[in-house]
Short mmCIF file of C-alpha atoms (C1' of nucleotides) in Angstrom, two decimals:
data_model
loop_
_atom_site.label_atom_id
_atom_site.label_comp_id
_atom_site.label_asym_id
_atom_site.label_seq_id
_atom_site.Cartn_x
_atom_site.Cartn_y
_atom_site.Cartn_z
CA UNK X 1 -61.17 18.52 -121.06
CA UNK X 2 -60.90 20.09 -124.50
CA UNK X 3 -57.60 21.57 -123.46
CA UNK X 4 -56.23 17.88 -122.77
CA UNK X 5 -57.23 16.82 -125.70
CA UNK X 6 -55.23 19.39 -127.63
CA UNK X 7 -52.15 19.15 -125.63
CA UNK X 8 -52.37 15.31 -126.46
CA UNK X 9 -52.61 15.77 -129.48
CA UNK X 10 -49.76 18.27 -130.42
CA UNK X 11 -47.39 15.75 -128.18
CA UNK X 12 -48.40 13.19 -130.51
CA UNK X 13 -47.59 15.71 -133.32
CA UNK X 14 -44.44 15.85 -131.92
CA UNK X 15 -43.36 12.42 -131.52
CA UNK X 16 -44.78 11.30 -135.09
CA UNK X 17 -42.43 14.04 -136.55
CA UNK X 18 -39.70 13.06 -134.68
CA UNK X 19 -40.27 9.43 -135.15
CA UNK X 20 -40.02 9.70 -138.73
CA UNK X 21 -37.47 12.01 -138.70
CA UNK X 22 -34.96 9.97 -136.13
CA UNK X 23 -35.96 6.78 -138.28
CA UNK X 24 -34.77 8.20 -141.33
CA UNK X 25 -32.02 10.39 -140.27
CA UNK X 26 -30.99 8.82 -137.13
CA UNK X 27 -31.25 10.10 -133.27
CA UNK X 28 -27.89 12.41 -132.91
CA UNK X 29 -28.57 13.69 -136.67
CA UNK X 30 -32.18 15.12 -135.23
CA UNK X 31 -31.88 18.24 -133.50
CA UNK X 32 -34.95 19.62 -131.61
CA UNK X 33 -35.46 22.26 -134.04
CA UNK X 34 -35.31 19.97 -136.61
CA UNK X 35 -38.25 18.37 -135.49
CA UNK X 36 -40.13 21.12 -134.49
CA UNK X 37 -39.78 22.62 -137.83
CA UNK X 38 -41.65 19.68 -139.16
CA UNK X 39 -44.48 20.28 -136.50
CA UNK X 40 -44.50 24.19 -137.84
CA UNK X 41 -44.36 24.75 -134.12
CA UNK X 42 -41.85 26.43 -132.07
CA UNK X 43 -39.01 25.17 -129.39
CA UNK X 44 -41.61 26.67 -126.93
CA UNK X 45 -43.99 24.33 -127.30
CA UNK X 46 -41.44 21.44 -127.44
CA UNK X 47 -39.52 22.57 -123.59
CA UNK X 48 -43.44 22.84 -122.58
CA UNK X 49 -44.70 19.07 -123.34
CA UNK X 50 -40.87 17.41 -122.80
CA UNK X 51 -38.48 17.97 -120.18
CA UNK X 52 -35.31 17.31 -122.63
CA UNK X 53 -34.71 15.80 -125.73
CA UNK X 54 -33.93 12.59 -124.08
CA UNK X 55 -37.30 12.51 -122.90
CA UNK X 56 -38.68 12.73 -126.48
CA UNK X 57 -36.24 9.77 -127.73
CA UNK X 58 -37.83 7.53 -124.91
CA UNK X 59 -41.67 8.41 -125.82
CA UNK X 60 -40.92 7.71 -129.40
CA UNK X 61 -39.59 4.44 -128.26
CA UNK X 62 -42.19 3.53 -125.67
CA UNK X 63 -45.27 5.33 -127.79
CA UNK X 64 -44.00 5.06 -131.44
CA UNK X 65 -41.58 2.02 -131.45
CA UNK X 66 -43.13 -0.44 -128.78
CA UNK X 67 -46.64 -0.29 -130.52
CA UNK X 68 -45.24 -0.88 -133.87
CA UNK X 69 -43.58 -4.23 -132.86
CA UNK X 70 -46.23 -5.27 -131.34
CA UNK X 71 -48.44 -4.63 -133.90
CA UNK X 72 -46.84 -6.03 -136.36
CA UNK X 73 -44.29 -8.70 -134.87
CA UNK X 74 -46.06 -9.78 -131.24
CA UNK X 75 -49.68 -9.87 -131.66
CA UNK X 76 -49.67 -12.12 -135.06
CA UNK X 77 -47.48 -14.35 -132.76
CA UNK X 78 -50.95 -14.73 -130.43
CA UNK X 79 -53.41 -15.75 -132.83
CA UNK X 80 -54.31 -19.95 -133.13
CA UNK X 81 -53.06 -21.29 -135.91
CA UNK X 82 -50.37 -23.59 -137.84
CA UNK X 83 -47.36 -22.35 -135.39
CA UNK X 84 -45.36 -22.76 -138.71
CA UNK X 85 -47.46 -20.37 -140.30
CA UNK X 86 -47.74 -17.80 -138.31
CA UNK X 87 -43.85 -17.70 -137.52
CA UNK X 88 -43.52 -17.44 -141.40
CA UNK X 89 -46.31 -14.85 -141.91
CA UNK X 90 -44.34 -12.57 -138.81
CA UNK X 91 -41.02 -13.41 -140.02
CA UNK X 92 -41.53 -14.00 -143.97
CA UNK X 93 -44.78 -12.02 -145.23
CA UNK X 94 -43.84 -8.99 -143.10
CA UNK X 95 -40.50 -8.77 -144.94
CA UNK X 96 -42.45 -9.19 -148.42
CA UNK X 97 -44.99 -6.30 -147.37
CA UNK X 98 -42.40 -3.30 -146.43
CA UNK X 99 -42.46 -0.16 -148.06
CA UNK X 100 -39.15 1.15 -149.54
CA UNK X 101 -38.70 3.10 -147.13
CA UNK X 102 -39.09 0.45 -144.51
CA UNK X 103 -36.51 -1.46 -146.71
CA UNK X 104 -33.94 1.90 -147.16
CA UNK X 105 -34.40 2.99 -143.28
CA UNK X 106 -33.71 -0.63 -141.89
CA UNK X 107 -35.33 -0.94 -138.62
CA UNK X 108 -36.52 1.45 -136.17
CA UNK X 109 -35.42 -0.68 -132.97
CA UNK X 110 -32.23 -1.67 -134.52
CA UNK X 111 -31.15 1.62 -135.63
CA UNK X 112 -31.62 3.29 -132.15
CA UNK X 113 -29.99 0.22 -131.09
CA UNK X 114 -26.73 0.13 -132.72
CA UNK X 115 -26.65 4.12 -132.32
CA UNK X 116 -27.29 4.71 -128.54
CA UNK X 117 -23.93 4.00 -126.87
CA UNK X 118 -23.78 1.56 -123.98
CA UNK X 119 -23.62 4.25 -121.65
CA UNK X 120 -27.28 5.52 -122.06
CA UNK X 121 -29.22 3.14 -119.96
CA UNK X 122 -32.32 4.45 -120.65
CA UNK X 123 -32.50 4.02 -123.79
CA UNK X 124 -31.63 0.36 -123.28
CA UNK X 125 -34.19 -0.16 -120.97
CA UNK X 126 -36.66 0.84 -123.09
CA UNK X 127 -35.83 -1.61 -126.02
CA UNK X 128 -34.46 -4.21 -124.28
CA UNK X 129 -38.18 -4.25 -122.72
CA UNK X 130 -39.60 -4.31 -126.08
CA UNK X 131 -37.30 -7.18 -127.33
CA UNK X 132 -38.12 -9.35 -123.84
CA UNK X 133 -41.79 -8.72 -124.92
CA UNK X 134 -41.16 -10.09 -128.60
CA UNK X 135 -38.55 -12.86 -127.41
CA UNK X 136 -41.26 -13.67 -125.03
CA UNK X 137 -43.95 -14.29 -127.04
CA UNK X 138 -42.07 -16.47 -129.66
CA UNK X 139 -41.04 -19.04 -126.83
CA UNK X 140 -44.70 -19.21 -126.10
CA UNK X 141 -45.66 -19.91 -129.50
CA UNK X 142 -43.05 -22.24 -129.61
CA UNK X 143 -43.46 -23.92 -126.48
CA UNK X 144 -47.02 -24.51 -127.65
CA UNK X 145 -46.17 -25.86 -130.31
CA UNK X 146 -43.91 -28.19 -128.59
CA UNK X 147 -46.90 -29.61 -126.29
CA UNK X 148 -49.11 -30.55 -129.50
CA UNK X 149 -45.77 -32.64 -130.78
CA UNK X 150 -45.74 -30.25 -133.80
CA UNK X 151 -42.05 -29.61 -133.05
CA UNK X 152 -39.12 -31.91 -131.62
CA UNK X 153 -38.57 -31.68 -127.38
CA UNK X 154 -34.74 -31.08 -127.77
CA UNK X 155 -35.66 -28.12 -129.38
CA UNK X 156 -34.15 -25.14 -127.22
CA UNK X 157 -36.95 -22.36 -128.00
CA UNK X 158 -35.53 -19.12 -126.34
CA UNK X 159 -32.70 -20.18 -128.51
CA UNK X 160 -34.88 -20.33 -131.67
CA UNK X 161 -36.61 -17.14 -130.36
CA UNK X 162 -33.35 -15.58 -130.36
CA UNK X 163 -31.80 -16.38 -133.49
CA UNK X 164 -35.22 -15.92 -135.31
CA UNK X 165 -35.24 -12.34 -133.80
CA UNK X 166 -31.80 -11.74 -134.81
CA UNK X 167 -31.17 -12.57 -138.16
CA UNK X 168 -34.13 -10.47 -138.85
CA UNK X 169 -32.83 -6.98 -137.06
CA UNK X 170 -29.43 -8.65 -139.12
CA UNK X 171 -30.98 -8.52 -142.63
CA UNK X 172 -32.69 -5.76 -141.78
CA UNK X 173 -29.31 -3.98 -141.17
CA UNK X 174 -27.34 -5.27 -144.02
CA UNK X 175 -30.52 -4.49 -146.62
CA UNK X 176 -29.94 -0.70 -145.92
CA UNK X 177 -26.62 -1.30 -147.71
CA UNK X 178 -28.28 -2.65 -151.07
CA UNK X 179 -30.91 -0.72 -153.89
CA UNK X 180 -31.99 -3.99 -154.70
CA UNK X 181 -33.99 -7.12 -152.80
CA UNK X 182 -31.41 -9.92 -153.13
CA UNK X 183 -30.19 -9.76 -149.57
CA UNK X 184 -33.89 -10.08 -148.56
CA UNK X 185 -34.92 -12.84 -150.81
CA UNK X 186 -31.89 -14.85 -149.85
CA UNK X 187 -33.05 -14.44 -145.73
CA UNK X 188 -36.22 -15.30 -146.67
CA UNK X 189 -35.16 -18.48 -148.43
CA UNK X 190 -33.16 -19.34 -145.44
CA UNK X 191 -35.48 -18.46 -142.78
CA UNK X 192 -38.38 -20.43 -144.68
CA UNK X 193 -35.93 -23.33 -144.30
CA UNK X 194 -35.08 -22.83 -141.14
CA UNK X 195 -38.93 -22.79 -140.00
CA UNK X 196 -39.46 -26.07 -141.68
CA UNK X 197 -36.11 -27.82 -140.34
CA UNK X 198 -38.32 -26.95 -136.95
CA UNK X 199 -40.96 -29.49 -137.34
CA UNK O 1 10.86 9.64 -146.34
CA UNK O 2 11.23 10.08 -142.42
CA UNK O 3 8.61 12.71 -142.89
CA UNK O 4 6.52 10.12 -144.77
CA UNK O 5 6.48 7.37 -142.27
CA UNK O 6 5.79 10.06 -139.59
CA UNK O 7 3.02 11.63 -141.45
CA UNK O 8 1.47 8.23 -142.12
CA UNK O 9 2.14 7.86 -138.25
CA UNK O 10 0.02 10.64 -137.07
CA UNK O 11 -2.28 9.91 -139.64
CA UNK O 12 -2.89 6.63 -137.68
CA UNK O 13 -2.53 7.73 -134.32
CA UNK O 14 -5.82 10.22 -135.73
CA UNK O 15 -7.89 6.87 -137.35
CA UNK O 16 -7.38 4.94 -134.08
CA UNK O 17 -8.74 7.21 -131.92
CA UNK O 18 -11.27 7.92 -134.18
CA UNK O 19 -12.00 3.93 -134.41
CA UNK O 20 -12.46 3.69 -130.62
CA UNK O 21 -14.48 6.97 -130.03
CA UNK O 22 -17.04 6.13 -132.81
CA UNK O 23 -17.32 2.60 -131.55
CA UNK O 24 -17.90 3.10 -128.41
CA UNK O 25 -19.88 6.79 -128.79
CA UNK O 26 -21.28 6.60 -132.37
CA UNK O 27 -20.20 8.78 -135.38
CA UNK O 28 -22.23 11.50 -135.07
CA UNK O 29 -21.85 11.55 -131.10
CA UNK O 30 -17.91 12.63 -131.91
CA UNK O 31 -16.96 15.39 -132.85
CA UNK O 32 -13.66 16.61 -134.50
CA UNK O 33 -12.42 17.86 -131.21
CA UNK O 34 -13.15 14.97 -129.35
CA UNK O 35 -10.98 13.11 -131.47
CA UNK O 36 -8.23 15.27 -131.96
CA UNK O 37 -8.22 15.93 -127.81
CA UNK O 38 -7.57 12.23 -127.70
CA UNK O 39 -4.58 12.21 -129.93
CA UNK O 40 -3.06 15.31 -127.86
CA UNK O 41 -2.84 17.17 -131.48
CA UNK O 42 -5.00 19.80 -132.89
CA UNK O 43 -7.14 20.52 -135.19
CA UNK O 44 -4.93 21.96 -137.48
CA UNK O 45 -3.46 18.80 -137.59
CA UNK O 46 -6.65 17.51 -138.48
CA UNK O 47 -7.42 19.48 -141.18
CA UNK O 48 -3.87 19.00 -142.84
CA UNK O 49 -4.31 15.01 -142.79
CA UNK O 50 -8.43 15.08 -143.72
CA UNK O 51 -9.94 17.11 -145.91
CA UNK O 52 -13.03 17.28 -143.63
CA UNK O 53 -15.09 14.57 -141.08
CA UNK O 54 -16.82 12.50 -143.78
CA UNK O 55 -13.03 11.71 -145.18
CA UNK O 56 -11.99 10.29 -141.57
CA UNK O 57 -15.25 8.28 -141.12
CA UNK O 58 -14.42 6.53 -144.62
CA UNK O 59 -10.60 6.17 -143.50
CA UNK O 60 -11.91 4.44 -140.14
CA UNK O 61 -13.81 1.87 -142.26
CA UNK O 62 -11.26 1.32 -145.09
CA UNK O 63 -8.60 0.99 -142.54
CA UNK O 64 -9.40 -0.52 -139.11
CA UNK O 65 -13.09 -1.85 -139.85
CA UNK O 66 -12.40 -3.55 -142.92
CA UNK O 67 -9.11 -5.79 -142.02
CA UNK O 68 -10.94 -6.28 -138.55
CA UNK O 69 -13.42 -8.29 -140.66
CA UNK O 70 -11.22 -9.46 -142.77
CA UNK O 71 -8.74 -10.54 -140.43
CA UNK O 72 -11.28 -12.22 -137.81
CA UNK O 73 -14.48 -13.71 -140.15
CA UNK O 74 -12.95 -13.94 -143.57
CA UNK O 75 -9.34 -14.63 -143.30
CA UNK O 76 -10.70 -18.11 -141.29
CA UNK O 77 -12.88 -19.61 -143.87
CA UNK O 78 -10.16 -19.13 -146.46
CA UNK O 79 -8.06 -21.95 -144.61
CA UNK O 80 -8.52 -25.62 -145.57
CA UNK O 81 -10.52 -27.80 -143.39
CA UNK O 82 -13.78 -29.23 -142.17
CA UNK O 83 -15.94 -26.56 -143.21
CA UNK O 84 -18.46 -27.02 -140.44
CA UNK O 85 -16.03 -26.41 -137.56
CA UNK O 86 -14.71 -23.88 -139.93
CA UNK O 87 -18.02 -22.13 -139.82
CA UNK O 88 -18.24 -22.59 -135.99
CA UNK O 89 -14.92 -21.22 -135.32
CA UNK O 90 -15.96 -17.69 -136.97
CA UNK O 91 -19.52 -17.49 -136.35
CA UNK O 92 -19.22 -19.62 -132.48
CA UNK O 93 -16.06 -19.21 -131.27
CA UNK O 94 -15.28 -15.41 -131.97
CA UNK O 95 -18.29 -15.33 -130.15
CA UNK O 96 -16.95 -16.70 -127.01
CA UNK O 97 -13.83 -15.29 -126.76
CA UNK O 98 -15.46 -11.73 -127.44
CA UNK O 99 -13.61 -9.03 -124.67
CA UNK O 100 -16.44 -7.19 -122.21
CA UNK O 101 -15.55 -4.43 -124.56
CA UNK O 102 -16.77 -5.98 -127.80
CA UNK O 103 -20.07 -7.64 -125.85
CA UNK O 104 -20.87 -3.74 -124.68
CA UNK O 105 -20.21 -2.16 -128.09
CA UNK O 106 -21.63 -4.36 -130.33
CA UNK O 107 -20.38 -4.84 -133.53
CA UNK O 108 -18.45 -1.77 -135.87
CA UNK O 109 -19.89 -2.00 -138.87
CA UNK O 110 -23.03 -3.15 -137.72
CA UNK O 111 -23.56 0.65 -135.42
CA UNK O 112 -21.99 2.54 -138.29
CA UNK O 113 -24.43 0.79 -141.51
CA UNK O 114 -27.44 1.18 -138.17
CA UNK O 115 -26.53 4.91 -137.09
CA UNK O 116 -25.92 6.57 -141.29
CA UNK O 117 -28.87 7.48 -143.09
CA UNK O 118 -29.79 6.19 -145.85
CA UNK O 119 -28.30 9.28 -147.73
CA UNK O 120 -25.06 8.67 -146.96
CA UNK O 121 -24.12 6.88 -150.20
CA UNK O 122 -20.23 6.78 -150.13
CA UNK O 123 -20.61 5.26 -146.32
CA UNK O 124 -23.28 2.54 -147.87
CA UNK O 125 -20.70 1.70 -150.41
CA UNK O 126 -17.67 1.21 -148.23
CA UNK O 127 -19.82 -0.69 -145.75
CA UNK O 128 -21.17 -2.49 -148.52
CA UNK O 129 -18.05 -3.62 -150.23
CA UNK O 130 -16.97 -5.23 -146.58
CA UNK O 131 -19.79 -7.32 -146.15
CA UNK O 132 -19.90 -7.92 -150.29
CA UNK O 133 -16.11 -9.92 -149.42
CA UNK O 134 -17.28 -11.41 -146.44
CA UNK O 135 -20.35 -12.79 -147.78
CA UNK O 136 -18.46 -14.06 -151.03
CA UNK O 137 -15.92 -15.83 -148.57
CA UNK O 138 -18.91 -17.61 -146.76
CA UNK O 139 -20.27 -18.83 -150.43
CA UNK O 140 -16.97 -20.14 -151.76
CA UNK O 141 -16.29 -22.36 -148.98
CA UNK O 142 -20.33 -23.51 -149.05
CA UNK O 143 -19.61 -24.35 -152.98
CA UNK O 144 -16.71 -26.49 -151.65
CA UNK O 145 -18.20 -28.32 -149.33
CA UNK O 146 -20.98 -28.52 -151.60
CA UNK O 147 -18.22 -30.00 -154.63
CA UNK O 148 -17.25 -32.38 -151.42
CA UNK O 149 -20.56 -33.86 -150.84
CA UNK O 150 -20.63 -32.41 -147.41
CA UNK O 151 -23.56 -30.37 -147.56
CA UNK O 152 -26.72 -31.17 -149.63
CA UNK O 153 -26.71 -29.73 -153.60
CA UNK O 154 -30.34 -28.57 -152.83
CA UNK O 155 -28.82 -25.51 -150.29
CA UNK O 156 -28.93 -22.46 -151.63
CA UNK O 157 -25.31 -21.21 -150.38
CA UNK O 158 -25.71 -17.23 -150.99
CA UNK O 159 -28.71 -17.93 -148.64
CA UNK O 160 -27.33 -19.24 -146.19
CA UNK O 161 -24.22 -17.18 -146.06
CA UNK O 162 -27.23 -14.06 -145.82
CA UNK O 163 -28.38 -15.91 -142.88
CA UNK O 164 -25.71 -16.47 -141.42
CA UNK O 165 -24.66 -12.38 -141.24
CA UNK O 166 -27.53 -11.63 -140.56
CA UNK O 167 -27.79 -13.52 -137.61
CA UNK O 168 -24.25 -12.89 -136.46
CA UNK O 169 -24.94 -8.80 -136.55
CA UNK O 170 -28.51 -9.30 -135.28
CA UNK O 171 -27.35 -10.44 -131.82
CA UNK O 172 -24.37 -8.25 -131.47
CA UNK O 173 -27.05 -5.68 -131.33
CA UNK O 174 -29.18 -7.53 -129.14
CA UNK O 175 -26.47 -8.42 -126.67
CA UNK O 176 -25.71 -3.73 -126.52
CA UNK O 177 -28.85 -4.23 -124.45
CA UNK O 178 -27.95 -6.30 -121.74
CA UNK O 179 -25.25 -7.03 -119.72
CA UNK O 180 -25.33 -10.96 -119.60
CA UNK O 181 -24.46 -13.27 -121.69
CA UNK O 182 -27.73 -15.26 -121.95
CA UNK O 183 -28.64 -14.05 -125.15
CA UNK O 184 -25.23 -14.63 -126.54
CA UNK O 185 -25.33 -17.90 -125.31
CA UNK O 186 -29.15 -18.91 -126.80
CA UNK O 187 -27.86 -17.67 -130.12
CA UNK O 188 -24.51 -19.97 -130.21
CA UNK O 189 -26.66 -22.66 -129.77
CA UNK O 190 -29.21 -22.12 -132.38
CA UNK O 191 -26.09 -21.30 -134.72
CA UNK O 192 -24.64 -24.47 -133.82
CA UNK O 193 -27.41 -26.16 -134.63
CA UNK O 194 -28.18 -24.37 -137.74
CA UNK O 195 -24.90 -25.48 -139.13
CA UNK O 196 -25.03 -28.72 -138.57
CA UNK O 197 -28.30 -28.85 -140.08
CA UNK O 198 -26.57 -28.13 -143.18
CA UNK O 199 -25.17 -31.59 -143.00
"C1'" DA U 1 23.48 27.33 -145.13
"C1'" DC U 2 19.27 28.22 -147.38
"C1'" DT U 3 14.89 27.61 -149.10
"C1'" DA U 4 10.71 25.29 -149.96
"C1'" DA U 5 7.45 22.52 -148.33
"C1'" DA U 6 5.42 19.59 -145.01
"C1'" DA U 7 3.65 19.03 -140.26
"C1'" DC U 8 1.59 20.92 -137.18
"C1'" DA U 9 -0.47 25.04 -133.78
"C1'" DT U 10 -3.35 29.11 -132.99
"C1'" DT U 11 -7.02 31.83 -133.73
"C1'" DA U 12 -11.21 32.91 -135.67
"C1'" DC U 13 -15.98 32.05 -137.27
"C1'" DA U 14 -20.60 31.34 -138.65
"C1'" DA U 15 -23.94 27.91 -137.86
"C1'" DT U 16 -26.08 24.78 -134.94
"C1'" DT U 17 -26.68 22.55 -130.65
"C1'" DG U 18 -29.71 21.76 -126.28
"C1'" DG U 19 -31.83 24.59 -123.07
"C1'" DT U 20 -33.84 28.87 -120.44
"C1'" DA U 21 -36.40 33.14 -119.52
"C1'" DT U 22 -39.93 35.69 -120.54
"C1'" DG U 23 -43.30 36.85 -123.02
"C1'" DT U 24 -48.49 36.39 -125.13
"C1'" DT U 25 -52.74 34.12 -126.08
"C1'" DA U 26 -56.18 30.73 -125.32
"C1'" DT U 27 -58.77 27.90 -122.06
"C1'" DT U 28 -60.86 26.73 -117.75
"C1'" DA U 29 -62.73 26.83 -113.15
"C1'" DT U 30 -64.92 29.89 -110.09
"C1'" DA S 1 -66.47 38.48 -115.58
"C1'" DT S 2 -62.27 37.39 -113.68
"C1'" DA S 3 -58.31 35.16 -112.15
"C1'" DA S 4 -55.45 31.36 -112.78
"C1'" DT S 5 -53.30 28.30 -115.51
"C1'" DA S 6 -52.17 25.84 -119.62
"C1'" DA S 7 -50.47 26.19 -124.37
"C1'" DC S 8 -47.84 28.06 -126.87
"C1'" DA S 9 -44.34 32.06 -129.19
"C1'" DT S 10 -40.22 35.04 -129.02
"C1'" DA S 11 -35.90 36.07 -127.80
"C1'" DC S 12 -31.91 34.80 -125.86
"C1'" DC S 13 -27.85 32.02 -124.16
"C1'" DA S 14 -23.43 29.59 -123.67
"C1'" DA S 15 -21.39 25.65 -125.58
"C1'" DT S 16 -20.24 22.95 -129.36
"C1'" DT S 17 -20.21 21.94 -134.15
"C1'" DG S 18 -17.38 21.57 -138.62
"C1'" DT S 19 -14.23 24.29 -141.15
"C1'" DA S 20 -10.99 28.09 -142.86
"C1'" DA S 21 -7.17 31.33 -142.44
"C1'" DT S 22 -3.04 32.26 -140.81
"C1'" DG S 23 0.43 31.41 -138.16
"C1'" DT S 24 5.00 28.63 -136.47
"C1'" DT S 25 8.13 24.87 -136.37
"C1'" DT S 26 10.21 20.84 -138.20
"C1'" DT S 27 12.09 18.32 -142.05
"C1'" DA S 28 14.19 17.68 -146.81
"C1'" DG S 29 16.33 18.78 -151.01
"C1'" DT S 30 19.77 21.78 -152.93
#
DNA sequence: ACTAAAACATTACAATTGGTATGTTATTAT
DNA sequence: ATAATAACATACCAATTGTAATGTTTTAGT
C-alpha cells in the first residue's frame, strides 16, 4: 500500500518534469535523460515505470495536458451563467491571466500538435480526444444558449466552436514570436467582438 | 559563373529536401543525414554549402517558407478588388483547394514557430518577420476598404487581421489531427461569416 | 597546360540518443 | 525471519547525432 503510493508518486515526478520540460523545449528536444536529470533519478527508474519514451509523451498528454484543458478551458464552459460571459471569461480572461511563460511557451496542446508528424497516431489520438472534449462542450454551451433565444438559430455552433478554438491555439502560436502583448490584445479585441456579433 | 549557377543549384536541391523532410517530420526529427541521403550527396557537401544545421533551418524559412506565404496569402490581397471576396479567396479558398498533403501536414510555419523553443531567437525573428508582412498586407487592404466605406471606421483593422491568422493557423493544426475534412469545413464557414460581418 | 580554388566525397569522432542487462536496496506478504 | 517482488541504481550497448579534418575531383582563370 505504502509502496504504491511511492511508485505513484515518483511517476508523477516524472511526468511533471517532463511536462515542463517538453513544454518549454519541445518533445524531440527532450531526451530521457534529460528529464530524468531533472527528477535527480536515474534511467533505471524511468525503463521501470514506462515502457518507452513514447509512453511517457502520451501520459503527459492524457495526465498533464488533458486535465489542464479541462481545468481551465472545459469546466468554466459548464457552469450557469450569461453564455456570453463565460465564453469571454474561457476565451478572454484566461488570455489576460497567463504567466510569461505561458505567453513565451505558447500552448502545450498546440505545440505537441504542430510537432508530432502525421505519422504518429497516437499521439493524435490522444489530443484529438482532448480537442472533441473542448469542441464538445462549447456546442453545448452554445446550443443552450440557442434554446433561451440568447443567440440567432442560423447560427452554425460546431462552426463557432471551431473557429473560437482555433484562433486561440492561432494566437497562441503567433504570440511565441513577439516579447510584447500586442498580438494578444489585438485577439482579444477581436474575439470580444466576435462574442458579441453572436447575440 | 557555370560553377555559380551549379553551386546555387545544389544549394537548392539541399533546401528542398530539407523543406519537405521538416514539414512533413519536424526539424528536430531530421537529421543532417536524412537530408543529405535524400539529395544523393554527402555530407561533405553539406558542410561546404552550410556552415552547420541552424544555417539550413533559417535558409528553409527565408527561401521556400517565406515566398510560399508570400506568394499564396499576401501576394492576393495586394491585387485590386472587392476586398471581401479578396479576403475569402486567401483565407476560404486556399482552404479548399489545399492537396491531402497540405491537410496532413498542417501548415510550415505554423509546426516550425510550434516545434522551436522559445530560445531560439534568430528562428523567432525570421518567423516573425513573415507573419510581420503578412499581417501588414491584411491591414493595408482593411484601411482601404475602410477609406472606401466598405467596412465600418469603428473596426479595429490590426485586430482583425490578428484574428484572422490566428484563426487560419489554429485550424491547420486542428485539421493534423484528423483525417476529414469536417473541421476544415466548420471553420470556412465561421470565416465566411466573420468576414462578412465586417460589412 | 597549369594552378588555384571550388565542389564535393570519405573518414573519423566525441557526444548523445533510446533502450537493455544486471545489479542492489527497500518493501511486502507469508 | 524469510522469500519474493517492487523500486530503483549502475553499467553497458549499438545507433544516430552534429561537426571537423582530410581527402579527391571538377571547374575557372591565367
Amino acid at each position: 500500500m505504502k509502496q504504491e503510493i511511492k511508485s505513484e508518486l515518483t511517476r508523477q515526478l516524472i511526468i511533471d518534469k517532463a511536462f515542463v520540460l517538453f513544454y518549454k523545449n519541445g518533445f524531440h528536444a527532450i531526451s530521457v535523460d534529460k528529464v530524468m536529470k531533472e527528477t535527480k533519478l536515474t534511467k533505471g527508474a524511468f525503463y521501470h515505470h514506462f515502457k518507452d519514451k513514447k509512453e511517457l509523451g502520451l501520459a503527459v498528454i492524457s495526465d498533464r495536458i488533458q486535465s489542464r484543458v479541462y481545468d481551465n478551458m472545459i469546466l468554466p464552459l459548464l457552469e450557469v451563467g450569461d453564455p456570453f460571459s463565460i465564453l469571454k471569461t474561457v476565451f478572454c480572461e484566461r488570455i489576460k491571466n497567463f504567466s510569461i511563460e505561458e505567453k513565451q511557451s505558447g500552448c502545450p496542446i498546440n505545440n505537441l500538435i504542430n510537432e508530432i508528424s502525421d505519422s504518429e497516431v497516437a499521439y493524435q489520438l490522444a489530443l484529438k480526444k482532448i480537442i472533441e472534449e473542448w469542441k464538445l462542450a462549447l456546442i453545448q454551451l452554445l446550443e443552450k444558449a440557442k434554446t433561451n433565444n440568447l443567440i440567432a438559430s442560423e447560427v452554425n455552433t460546431s462552426s463557432v466552436a471551431v473557429f473560437l478554438i482555433s484562433a486561440f491555439e492561432g494566437v497562441r502560436g503567433i504570440r511565441k514570436l513577439y516579447n510584447n502583448d500586442v498580438v494578444l490584445e489585438d485577439y482579444l479585441l477581436a474575439v470580444e467582438r466576435y462574442i458579441d456579433l453572436l447575440r
